[in-house]
């Protein structure tokens, strides 16, 4: 049986297959393209290790010595420590809120019938069409009025609000394929809905929630526009905002700039390397809906 | 009866926080910006009602139209840059060997970087004195082609379109791969039986099968162009002489730099209207194509 299929397959490969040299050519082109795509990033990391003289003299070469103290200096000079803590804190809070509210809303939407259900779904879909930047001015005015400007809540709440639709739809799609038996049994056993949510729904939807968490982490950690408009206090600035001072050109110390960028990007790159498939599929799906 | 009330209470209180946060921070701002668009307001003091004044001012402002034109440049660069490159890569990356997975992961990599990081890297690449691009031209003996890439109004916008293309190929590649993998293998066999292969098979079998996905990516290019604010802010802040101004950066600069919140609100509203028109228009075009 197996030999038969294998032979069948090898025949097919011969029929549709591409000649060897074409495959080599194709892989070379692909490889070169991949390296070109990665090059700006690679270059950033290499430049981060150089001395300034080396950075100017030989921008394309590898560093002759690995100056780790560039990172130490960049960390101190740019005050990244505080910004990193702010980013961590804001990202963490927004993630907790997004996961909790996203799961709860998805659970209710998938298991209950109530008036206004279609309206709510429609509103969530509609929200994904709104260009985020067009809400900056009205949000600024509103935050100013309710005294939220220059607080971390000014970031956490909009982050959560704008991530909510994608979170709800990811969990909702996952829940529709989950049988309801367990929940019904729990209900018969006298469990309340809150209990079902915390003891059954949250654990069961963990795979979907992890996708939501990864996407949310990338979005919140990298956000620039909201932070730019809502945060002015240097003590509250998140990483992208504190890095943007390097863009204004006041710093001519390019290796320190590169070192700072390299450090700030490391968390998202690590998360990406760990969860490649989830990141790629999730972001592609989010783009289609968004 | 008790379960009925318990159910109702759970639904109500369970949805309440989501509805409040979502309404306050996503839905209300849209209407507020439409409302404030009718006022002259500096952020402090009384807001003065002025009818359609802000809207007519924006529509009469050359820079507004220049921004819209630049947005369309981004759309064009995306449609003719991102979509073909992503499609071509997808056609070459259907096997999923470790090497192909590496290529796919590399192409997607820029998506996880902050746009501030991307903007600063590319500004450095384009830097007139120490930039990689000019360095490369020197190396290959094309020194006379060297330029201050981002300060030349004639080309600055196109130079910014390059990192935008580079940044967003990944998701399109994933979408095309998903679409290609959903083509039933019988189609391939049937095409082979008919003697179709290579380019002909691509045009007469593969492309029609994934046409819906291509249309989706084009809509995404349109809506994506309205989101390109961060990169502009970091790289050029709309300059030189508004040559790289996009609608979003125009909105930002005419609000927060000069404290004209009413005017900014009007521009925000116009952006929402434009994006809805573009999305609705592209949907309509597609429906018509489906009917024929």
XYZ file of C-alpha atoms in Angstrom:
582
model
C 0.000 0.000 0.000
C 2.628 2.472 1.069
C 4.977 1.551 -1.733
C 2.129 1.917 -4.170
C 1.279 5.416 -3.001
C 4.906 6.351 -2.881
C 5.450 5.202 -6.431
C 2.323 7.041 -7.484
C 3.637 10.142 -5.844
C 7.073 9.971 -7.409
C 5.397 9.633 -10.784
C 3.363 12.738 -10.094
C 6.415 14.680 -9.056
C 7.975 13.779 -12.360
C 4.884 14.890 -14.246
C 4.333 18.258 -12.590
C 7.724 18.587 -10.983
C 10.113 21.376 -11.718
C 13.557 20.575 -13.110
C 16.386 20.590 -10.614
C 18.126 23.711 -11.871
C 14.871 25.625 -11.740
C 14.384 24.592 -8.134
C 17.892 25.770 -7.276
C 17.321 29.073 -9.033
C 14.018 29.502 -7.248
C 15.493 28.778 -3.851
C 18.379 31.155 -4.479
C 16.001 33.959 -5.409
C 13.857 33.230 -2.344
C 16.894 33.083 -0.093
C 18.255 36.376 -1.388
C 14.844 37.985 -0.959
C 14.566 36.729 2.632
C 18.031 38.032 3.494
C 17.277 41.413 1.892
C 14.115 41.662 3.955
C 15.969 40.827 7.132
C 18.944 43.032 6.303
C 17.707 46.341 7.824
C 17.069 44.518 11.093
C 20.371 42.651 10.953
C 22.129 45.917 10.184
C 20.496 47.567 13.205
C 21.822 44.836 15.510
C 25.299 44.917 13.963
C 25.504 48.722 14.159
C 24.475 48.573 17.798
C 27.748 46.808 18.607
C 30.060 49.160 16.714
C 32.038 52.179 17.769
C 30.912 55.464 16.257
C 34.026 55.700 14.080
C 33.381 52.214 12.774
C 29.732 53.017 12.135
C 30.698 55.863 9.797
C 33.721 54.243 8.176
C 32.367 50.806 7.371
C 28.572 50.697 7.657
C 28.258 47.325 5.907
C 30.888 45.343 7.746
C 30.496 43.289 10.903
C 31.690 44.988 14.080
C 35.385 44.361 14.737
C 34.774 44.233 18.468
C 31.491 43.559 20.226
C 30.910 46.661 22.340
C 28.294 45.435 24.776
C 28.647 48.612 26.810
C 26.820 50.446 23.968
C 23.665 48.840 25.298
C 24.423 49.855 28.859
C 25.056 53.438 27.792
C 21.994 53.606 25.538
C 19.876 52.233 28.372
C 21.152 54.941 30.735
C 21.247 57.868 28.306
C 17.723 57.418 26.941
C 16.149 56.578 30.283
C 14.792 53.412 28.780
C 14.432 51.638 32.099
C 11.483 53.727 33.153
C 9.938 53.596 29.674
C 10.285 49.815 29.574
C 8.559 49.529 32.955
C 5.770 51.830 31.762
C 5.352 49.772 28.601
C 5.265 46.541 30.608
C 2.696 47.907 33.036
C 0.415 49.397 30.386
C 0.668 46.297 28.182
C -0.054 44.020 31.138
C -3.130 45.956 32.281
C -4.542 46.248 28.773
C -3.960 42.527 28.180
C -5.759 41.496 31.381
C -8.720 43.706 30.511
C -8.815 42.612 26.876
C -8.657 38.913 27.712
C -11.250 39.104 30.480
C -13.753 41.289 28.626
C -13.118 39.601 25.283
C -13.704 36.113 26.687
C -16.744 37.180 28.715
C -18.356 38.964 25.769
C -17.615 36.079 23.411
C -19.059 33.591 25.912
C -22.285 35.569 26.272
C -22.577 36.135 22.530
C -22.102 32.454 21.750
C -24.247 30.855 24.501
C -27.089 33.260 25.250
C -29.875 34.807 23.270
C -30.833 38.332 24.230
C -32.257 41.466 22.766
C -29.725 43.618 20.948
C -27.366 40.733 20.229
C -27.202 41.474 16.516
C -26.805 45.180 17.225
C -23.840 44.440 19.488
C -22.191 42.163 16.928
C -22.766 44.789 14.254
C -21.270 47.527 16.406
C -18.184 45.412 17.069
C -17.780 44.756 13.336
C -18.320 48.411 12.509
C -15.680 49.462 15.015
C -13.092 47.493 13.081
C -13.717 49.712 10.050
C -13.010 52.956 11.898
C -9.494 54.239 11.182
C -7.863 54.466 14.610
C -6.190 57.798 13.886
C -9.449 59.540 13.169
C -10.414 59.059 16.820
C -7.296 60.785 18.155
C -8.704 64.309 18.264
C -12.096 63.507 19.839
C -10.442 61.102 22.293
C -7.948 63.805 23.236
C -10.769 66.274 23.878
C -12.680 63.711 25.914
C -9.675 62.605 27.970
C -8.912 66.222 28.642
C -12.437 66.771 29.955
C -12.519 63.757 32.244
C -8.966 64.319 33.425
C -7.484 61.158 31.981
C -4.758 62.893 29.948
C -1.281 62.006 31.163
C -2.378 58.886 32.982
C -1.754 55.299 32.002
C -5.509 54.759 31.915
C -5.541 57.000 28.835
C -3.659 54.216 27.077
C -5.058 51.094 28.732
C -8.727 51.910 28.098
C -8.471 52.790 24.359
C -6.105 49.859 23.773
C -8.668 47.526 25.297
C -11.557 49.128 23.442
C -9.892 48.888 20.032
C -8.624 45.330 20.614
C -11.997 44.130 21.915
C -13.614 43.297 18.536
C -10.748 41.101 17.346
C -10.530 39.436 20.764
C -14.280 38.738 20.799
C -14.295 37.328 17.277
C -11.273 35.065 17.831
C -12.775 33.568 21.015
C -16.252 33.439 19.467
C -14.994 31.452 16.484
C -13.274 29.053 18.849
C -16.323 28.648 21.109
C -18.700 27.744 18.277
C -16.699 24.551 17.746
C -16.822 23.584 21.431
C -19.725 21.323 22.493
C -21.968 22.708 25.223
C -22.358 19.450 27.179
C -19.856 20.320 29.864
C -21.489 23.664 30.575
C -24.954 22.123 30.658
C -23.774 19.447 33.086
C -22.241 22.121 35.294
C -25.501 24.042 35.198
C -27.417 20.955 36.351
C -24.877 20.516 39.147
C -25.884 23.926 40.392
C -23.013 25.962 39.022
C -23.723 29.632 38.321
C -22.841 31.275 35.039
C -19.934 33.084 36.614
C -18.628 29.751 37.827
C -19.038 28.216 34.383
C -17.191 31.145 32.854
C -14.217 30.985 35.210
C -14.041 27.209 35.631
C -14.970 25.970 32.139
C -14.913 28.691 29.497
C -11.614 30.327 30.424
C -9.604 27.057 30.559
C -11.286 25.618 27.470
C -10.667 28.699 25.317
C -7.035 28.952 26.397
C -5.664 28.346 22.871
C -7.807 31.176 21.458
C -6.955 33.399 24.416
C -3.249 32.841 23.875
C -3.618 34.081 20.293
C -5.468 37.142 21.572
C -2.742 37.699 24.165
C 0.083 37.466 21.636
C -1.599 39.844 19.174
C -2.521 42.246 21.964
C 1.003 42.199 23.329
C 2.459 43.140 19.935
C -0.120 45.864 19.364
C 0.143 47.441 22.834
C 3.908 47.189 23.121
C 4.419 48.836 19.730
C 1.687 51.496 19.826
C 2.889 54.975 19.099
C -0.048 57.185 18.071
C -2.096 56.979 21.273
C 0.981 57.389 23.455
C 2.086 60.387 21.393
C -1.206 62.220 21.811
C -2.268 61.225 25.336
C 1.034 61.133 27.227
C 3.205 64.165 27.824
C 4.720 63.464 31.234
C 8.258 62.040 30.748
C 7.693 59.751 33.725
C 4.767 58.040 32.013
C 6.196 57.612 28.519
C 6.179 54.169 26.947
C 9.055 52.725 24.915
C 8.058 53.795 21.381
C 7.434 57.328 22.619
C 10.751 57.569 24.426
C 12.515 56.141 21.364
C 10.948 58.684 19.046
C 13.254 61.374 20.481
C 16.002 59.628 18.519
C 14.082 60.370 15.329
C 14.229 64.120 15.736
C 17.916 64.014 14.948
C 19.086 65.605 18.164
C 21.118 62.506 18.705
C 24.003 62.062 16.300
C 25.189 59.054 18.252
C 23.893 56.490 15.812
C 25.278 53.416 17.502
C 23.472 54.327 20.743
C 20.283 54.960 18.774
C 20.638 51.552 17.172
C 21.403 49.941 20.527
C 18.271 51.488 22.044
C 16.111 50.354 19.119
C 17.651 46.897 19.268
C 16.792 46.512 22.943
C 13.266 47.846 22.561
C 12.555 45.417 19.697
C 13.923 42.359 21.451
C 10.745 41.401 23.380
C 8.523 41.426 20.298
C 11.121 39.557 18.238
C 11.392 36.871 20.934
C 7.607 36.528 21.158
C 7.492 36.263 17.372
C 10.194 33.594 17.228
C 8.384 31.594 19.890
C 4.883 31.814 18.416
C 5.485 32.344 14.694
C 2.463 30.453 13.403
C 0.040 32.045 15.836
C 1.401 35.527 15.139
C 1.248 35.154 11.359
C -2.191 33.548 11.212
C -3.626 35.849 13.869
C -2.341 39.047 12.273
C -3.514 37.987 8.815
C -6.966 37.178 10.187
C -7.021 40.415 12.164
C -6.133 42.376 9.036
C -8.983 40.839 7.058
C -11.494 41.694 9.722
C -9.964 45.017 10.632
C -38.058 31.678 36.853
C -35.036 32.072 39.060
C -32.724 30.796 36.376
C -34.321 33.242 33.997
C -33.467 36.195 36.209
C -30.022 34.779 36.916
C -29.453 34.473 33.195
C -30.606 37.997 32.563
C -28.491 39.404 35.327
C -25.447 37.557 34.067
C -25.931 38.736 30.482
C -26.520 42.322 31.567
C -23.670 42.645 34.016
C -21.351 40.536 31.904
C -21.768 42.745 28.851
C -21.894 46.056 30.660
C -18.121 46.701 31.069
C -17.374 45.781 27.448
C -20.216 47.892 26.117
C -19.231 50.892 28.226
C -15.522 50.802 27.335
C -16.210 50.104 23.685
C -18.904 52.763 23.325
C -16.980 55.453 25.170
C -13.644 54.952 23.415
C -14.611 53.756 19.926
C -18.174 54.722 19.022
C -18.686 58.037 20.809
C -15.471 59.664 19.447
C -16.757 59.194 15.900
C -19.889 61.201 16.632
C -18.047 63.683 18.788
C -15.605 64.502 16.051
C -18.537 65.115 13.722
C -20.080 67.383 16.376
C -16.924 69.336 17.242
C -16.221 69.769 13.559
C -18.874 72.488 13.605
C -17.069 74.554 16.244
C -14.120 76.876 16.471
C -12.357 75.721 19.596
C -8.843 76.215 20.922
C -9.048 73.671 23.706
C -9.727 76.259 26.356
C -12.540 78.755 26.647
C -15.809 78.753 24.780
C -16.347 76.728 21.654
C -17.904 78.920 18.976
C -20.386 77.378 16.565
C -19.423 78.074 12.993
C -21.503 75.744 10.828
C -19.718 74.057 7.989
C -16.806 76.522 8.168
C -14.182 73.963 9.198
C -15.304 71.520 6.554
C -15.247 74.060 3.742
C -11.878 75.313 4.934
C -10.424 71.804 4.803
C -11.927 71.116 1.402
C -10.525 74.425 0.152
C -7.057 73.739 1.525
C -4.510 72.637 -1.076
C -2.558 70.755 1.560
C -5.620 68.661 2.362
C -5.833 67.577 -1.265
C -2.079 67.048 -1.418
C -2.441 64.734 1.597
C -5.251 62.854 -0.095
C -3.081 62.529 -3.205
C -0.222 61.184 -1.092
C -2.598 58.700 0.503
C -3.507 57.541 -2.980
C 0.210 57.185 -3.798
C 0.489 54.850 -0.827
C -2.540 52.926 -2.108
C -1.005 52.631 -5.581
C 2.376 51.562 -4.190
C 0.655 48.983 -1.992
C -1.570 47.578 -4.714
C 1.239 47.333 -7.258
C 4.011 46.567 -4.766
C 2.700 44.518 -1.882
C 0.074 42.492 -3.709
C 2.219 41.181 -6.628
C 5.260 40.497 -4.437
C 3.140 38.686 -1.855
C 1.368 36.685 -4.563
C 4.609 35.721 -6.270
C 6.168 34.676 -2.975
C 3.066 32.675 -2.100
C 3.251 30.795 -5.405
C 6.881 29.928 -4.673
C 6.327 29.062 -1.007
C 3.541 26.496 -1.202
C 5.572 23.490 -0.086
C 6.332 24.414 3.504
C 9.796 22.899 3.752
C 11.986 24.302 6.533
C 13.646 26.607 4.026
C 10.322 27.917 2.741
C 9.087 28.385 6.292
C 12.234 30.389 7.021
C 11.595 32.644 4.018
C 7.971 33.115 5.057
C 8.939 33.957 8.632
C 11.556 36.449 7.395
C 9.100 38.238 5.140
C 6.681 38.561 8.042
C 9.287 39.797 10.517
C 8.822 43.597 10.026
C 5.210 43.215 11.184
C 6.268 42.690 14.796
C 8.491 45.774 14.949
C 7.309 49.108 16.265
C 6.787 51.651 13.498
C 9.083 53.980 15.431
C 11.882 51.447 15.100
C 11.100 50.919 11.409
C 10.979 54.657 10.790
C 14.318 55.338 12.437
C 16.050 52.411 10.685
C 14.834 53.578 7.275
C 15.629 57.219 7.984
C 19.171 56.096 8.682
C 19.223 54.023 5.494
C 18.146 57.112 3.525
C 20.465 59.478 5.434
C 22.313 61.695 2.903
C 25.749 61.420 4.538
C 25.911 58.183 6.471
C 22.993 56.327 4.873
C 23.294 52.798 3.561
C 21.633 53.643 0.267
C 24.126 56.342 -0.680
C 26.932 54.157 0.629
C 25.776 51.340 -1.611
C 25.624 53.665 -4.639
C 29.182 54.778 -3.902
C 30.319 51.190 -3.653
C 28.923 50.196 -7.034
C 30.247 53.360 -8.677
C 26.951 55.165 -9.096
C 27.973 58.008 -6.819
C 26.273 60.623 -8.996
C 22.888 59.049 -8.211
C 23.302 59.896 -4.536
C 20.517 61.992 -3.079
C 19.016 63.372 0.071
C 16.225 60.865 -0.414
C 13.737 62.250 2.068
C 14.349 65.958 1.429
C 13.535 65.894 -2.266
C 9.814 66.681 -2.525
C 9.620 65.006 -5.929
C 10.559 61.562 -4.641
C 10.136 61.678 -0.844
C 6.664 60.167 -0.896
C 7.767 57.239 -3.055
C 10.790 56.670 -0.854
C 8.453 56.363 2.116
C 6.265 53.943 0.199
C 9.185 51.483 0.101
C 9.345 50.798 3.846
C 5.548 50.677 3.866
C 5.652 47.940 1.210
C 8.476 46.161 3.035
C 6.555 46.330 6.290
C 3.215 44.878 5.203
C 3.931 42.095 2.693
C 3.751 39.448 5.431
C -0.006 39.336 6.116
C -0.819 39.360 2.393
C 1.592 36.472 1.874
C -0.180 34.468 4.600
C -3.591 35.244 3.072
C -2.457 34.145 -0.385
C -0.900 30.960 1.006
C -4.177 30.133 2.759
C -6.124 30.806 -0.448
C -3.737 28.708 -2.556
C -3.894 25.793 -0.152
C -7.684 25.793 -0.373
C -7.610 25.164 -4.134
C -8.686 21.523 -4.464
C -5.913 19.333 -5.859
C -8.360 17.984 -8.483
C -8.116 21.396 -10.131
C -4.376 20.949 -10.516
C -4.836 17.475 -11.914
C -7.538 18.592 -14.316
C -5.365 21.454 -15.514
C -2.465 19.091 -16.037
C -4.718 16.701 -17.952
C -5.697 19.538 -20.249
C -2.058 20.223 -20.818
C -2.081 23.540 -18.980
C 1.058 24.300 -17.038
C 3.232 27.170 -15.951
C 1.986 30.620 -16.803
C -1.136 29.415 -18.568
C -2.235 27.377 -15.579
C -1.528 30.369 -13.361
C -3.686 32.688 -15.433
C -6.565 30.385 -16.301
C -6.798 28.238 -13.155
C -4.947 29.604 -10.146
C -5.672 33.329 -10.369
C -9.439 32.954 -10.861
C -9.535 30.577 -7.884
C -7.954 33.127 -5.560
C -9.528 36.211 -7.125
C -11.615 36.864 -4.002
C -8.481 36.981 -1.871
C -6.839 39.389 -4.293
C -9.850 41.675 -3.971
C -9.658 41.507 -0.185
C -5.983 42.487 -0.251
C -6.767 45.484 -2.456
C -9.395 46.708 0.008
C -6.834 46.242 2.777
C -4.310 48.322 0.832
C -6.847 51.139 0.720
C -7.765 51.039 4.394
C -4.137 50.425 5.341
C -2.994 53.626 3.655
C -5.115 55.612 6.085
C -3.237 54.034 8.963
C 0.234 55.104 7.835
C 0.763 57.851 10.352
C 3.500 56.663 12.695
C 6.054 56.106 9.954
C 5.457 59.567 8.482
C 5.653 61.217 11.878
C 8.982 59.559 12.629
C 10.586 59.883 9.189
C 9.549 63.269 7.812
C 6.647 64.621 9.869
C 4.938 65.417 6.592
C 7.764 67.475 5.135
C 9.555 68.727 3.145
C 6.923 71.387 2.420
C 4.064 68.908 3.041
C 5.428 66.643 0.278
C 4.858 63.563 2.435
C 1.777 64.773 4.292
C -0.881 62.078 4.647
C -4.454 62.670 5.780
C -3.652 61.380 9.263
C -0.538 63.532 9.656
C -2.378 66.541 8.221
C -5.044 65.980 10.846
C -2.417 65.664 13.578
C -0.407 68.708 12.515
C -3.410 70.959 12.045
C -4.770 70.003 15.472
C -2.056 69.531 18.029
C 0.546 71.930 16.700
C -1.808 74.877 16.400
C -4.478 73.916 18.958
C -7.369 73.929 16.524
C -9.444 71.114 17.934
C -12.577 72.015 15.992
C -10.714 71.986 12.713
C -8.967 68.722 13.592
C -12.324 67.169 14.423
C -13.678 68.213 11.050
C -10.669 66.649 9.309
C -11.102 63.471 11.391
C -14.691 63.271 10.251
C -13.624 63.759 6.647
C -11.098 60.916 7.031
C -13.828 58.596 8.308
C -16.119 59.605 5.448
C -13.339 59.144 2.870
C -12.420 55.737 4.241
C -16.057 54.616 4.239
C -16.489 55.885 0.668
C -13.337 54.077 -0.471
C -14.340 50.838 1.237
C -17.934 51.020 0.013
C -16.743 51.943 -3.474
C -14.361 49.019 -3.697
C -17.072 46.677 -2.374
C -19.473 47.941 -5.008
C -16.920 47.483 -7.777
C -16.361 43.931 -6.645
C -20.026 43.059 -6.488
C -20.490 44.259 -10.033
C -17.592 42.107 -11.134
C -19.126 39.122 -9.409
C -22.418 39.554 -11.220
C -20.941 39.557 -14.685
